């Protein structure tokens, strides 16, 4: 897994939900961001937003980041801009986390669950 990068292209919210459910997307933050993009795709395609919301929510019902992201984006007028901003914010937070934590590492790293 860590030595392979694979891109999966989705053109409907259902395809996004399938990717989340089938664990194509791994890591809580990545799941939330992907769900937000799923809502943006739904808006672009003029899908029923409520149906897209429910479909995405069912894709991984225990994923708190997923629920958080689609709850936040649901009322947004420009869902694509919102999803992009959420994505940029997550990248920034992860970089800051790495910069602050790197000096504390002495000889090894153990990753646990929420490594996105």
Short mmCIF file of C-alpha atoms in Angstrom, two decimals:
data_model
loop_
_atom_site.label_atom_id
_atom_site.label_comp_id
_atom_site.label_asym_id
_atom_site.label_seq_id
_atom_site.Cartn_x
_atom_site.Cartn_y
_atom_site.Cartn_z
CA UNK A 1 0.00 0.00 0.00
CA UNK A 2 2.58 2.70 0.86
CA UNK A 3 4.60 2.06 -2.31
CA UNK A 4 1.71 2.42 -4.71
CA UNK A 5 -0.25 5.49 -5.77
CA UNK A 6 -3.42 4.91 -7.71
CA UNK A 7 -5.95 7.48 -8.88
CA UNK A 8 -9.63 6.56 -9.14
CA UNK A 9 -11.90 8.93 -11.03
CA UNK A 10 -15.53 9.25 -10.00
CA UNK A 11 -18.15 11.15 -11.94
CA UNK A 12 -21.19 10.61 -9.72
CA UNK A 13 -21.85 10.76 -6.00
CA UNK A 14 -22.74 7.04 -6.14
CA UNK A 15 -19.28 6.24 -7.52
CA UNK A 16 -17.73 8.28 -4.70
CA UNK A 17 -19.83 6.42 -2.15
CA UNK A 18 -18.76 3.10 -3.70
CA UNK A 19 -15.09 4.13 -3.45
CA UNK A 20 -15.54 5.03 0.22
CA UNK A 21 -17.49 1.86 1.04
CA UNK A 22 -15.05 -0.40 -0.84
CA UNK A 23 -12.15 1.17 1.08
CA UNK A 24 -10.54 2.62 -2.03
CA UNK A 25 -10.20 5.71 0.16
CA UNK A 26 -8.41 5.09 3.46
CA UNK A 27 -7.96 7.32 6.50
CA UNK A 28 -10.60 9.35 8.30
CA UNK A 29 -9.63 12.81 6.97
CA UNK A 30 -9.35 11.51 3.39
CA UNK A 31 -12.77 9.89 3.68
CA UNK A 32 -14.33 13.17 4.83
CA UNK A 33 -12.71 15.18 2.05
CA UNK A 34 -13.71 12.59 -0.54
CA UNK A 35 -17.31 12.72 0.68
CA UNK A 36 -17.26 16.51 0.38
CA UNK A 37 -16.10 16.16 -3.23
CA UNK A 38 -18.92 13.64 -3.70
CA UNK A 39 -21.40 16.31 -2.64
CA UNK A 40 -19.76 18.77 -5.05
CA UNK A 41 -20.05 16.24 -7.87
CA UNK A 42 -23.72 15.80 -7.00
CA UNK A 43 -24.26 19.54 -7.28
CA UNK A 44 -22.38 19.79 -10.58
CA UNK A 45 -24.39 16.88 -12.01
CA UNK A 46 -27.63 18.35 -10.66
CA UNK A 47 -28.25 15.19 -8.65
CA UNK A 48 -30.68 15.33 -5.78
CA UNK A 49 -28.50 16.68 -2.93
CA UNK A 50 -30.47 14.93 -0.20
CA UNK A 51 -30.14 11.59 -2.01
CA UNK A 52 -26.41 12.15 -2.48
CA UNK A 53 -26.06 13.05 1.20
CA UNK A 54 -27.84 9.87 2.31
CA UNK A 55 -25.93 7.69 -0.13
CA UNK A 56 -22.57 9.08 1.00
CA UNK A 57 -23.53 8.80 4.65
CA UNK A 58 -24.45 5.13 4.21
CA UNK A 59 -21.12 4.40 2.52
CA UNK A 60 -19.29 4.34 5.88
CA UNK A 61 -21.79 5.20 8.63
CA UNK A 62 -19.26 5.05 11.48
CA UNK A 63 -16.78 7.44 9.85
CA UNK A 64 -17.04 10.62 11.91
CA UNK A 65 -15.04 12.72 9.42
CA UNK A 66 -17.43 11.70 6.66
CA UNK A 67 -20.50 12.81 8.61
CA UNK A 68 -18.74 16.01 9.73
CA UNK A 69 -17.75 16.96 6.17
CA UNK A 70 -21.09 16.31 4.51
CA UNK A 71 -22.96 18.06 7.32
CA UNK A 72 -20.75 21.12 6.80
CA UNK A 73 -21.03 21.14 3.01
CA UNK A 74 -24.74 20.34 2.80
CA UNK A 75 -25.88 23.96 3.17
CA UNK A 76 -23.08 25.52 1.12
CA UNK A 77 -24.02 27.25 -2.12
CA UNK A 78 -20.72 26.49 -3.92
CA UNK A 79 -19.93 22.95 -2.85
CA UNK A 80 -16.88 22.56 -5.11
CA UNK A 81 -15.15 25.63 -3.65
CA UNK A 82 -15.99 24.42 -0.16
CA UNK A 83 -14.58 20.93 -0.85
CA UNK A 84 -11.40 22.41 -2.31
CA UNK A 85 -10.95 24.67 0.72
CA UNK A 86 -11.52 21.75 3.08
CA UNK A 87 -8.90 19.77 1.16
CA UNK A 88 -6.35 22.61 1.26
CA UNK A 89 -6.98 23.11 4.98
CA UNK A 90 -6.34 19.43 5.68
CA UNK A 91 -3.06 19.50 3.73
CA UNK A 92 -1.96 22.59 5.65
CA UNK A 93 -2.85 21.06 9.02
CA UNK A 94 -0.97 17.86 8.18
CA UNK A 95 2.12 19.79 7.10
CA UNK A 96 2.09 21.80 10.33
CA UNK A 97 1.64 18.62 12.34
CA UNK A 98 4.63 17.07 10.57
CA UNK A 99 6.79 20.17 11.02
CA UNK A 100 5.99 20.34 14.73
CA UNK A 101 6.38 16.62 15.33
CA UNK A 102 9.48 15.89 13.23
CA UNK A 103 11.96 17.27 15.79
CA UNK A 104 10.52 14.88 18.40
CA UNK A 105 11.27 11.73 16.41
CA UNK A 106 14.37 9.78 17.34
CA UNK A 107 14.98 6.79 15.13
CA UNK A 108 11.56 5.60 14.09
CA UNK A 109 7.91 6.20 13.47
CA UNK A 110 4.87 4.19 14.46
CA UNK A 111 1.71 5.16 12.61
CA UNK A 112 -1.67 4.49 14.15
CA UNK A 113 -5.13 4.49 12.51
CA UNK A 114 -5.82 8.12 11.58
CA UNK A 115 -2.85 8.55 9.27
CA UNK A 116 -4.90 9.42 6.19
#
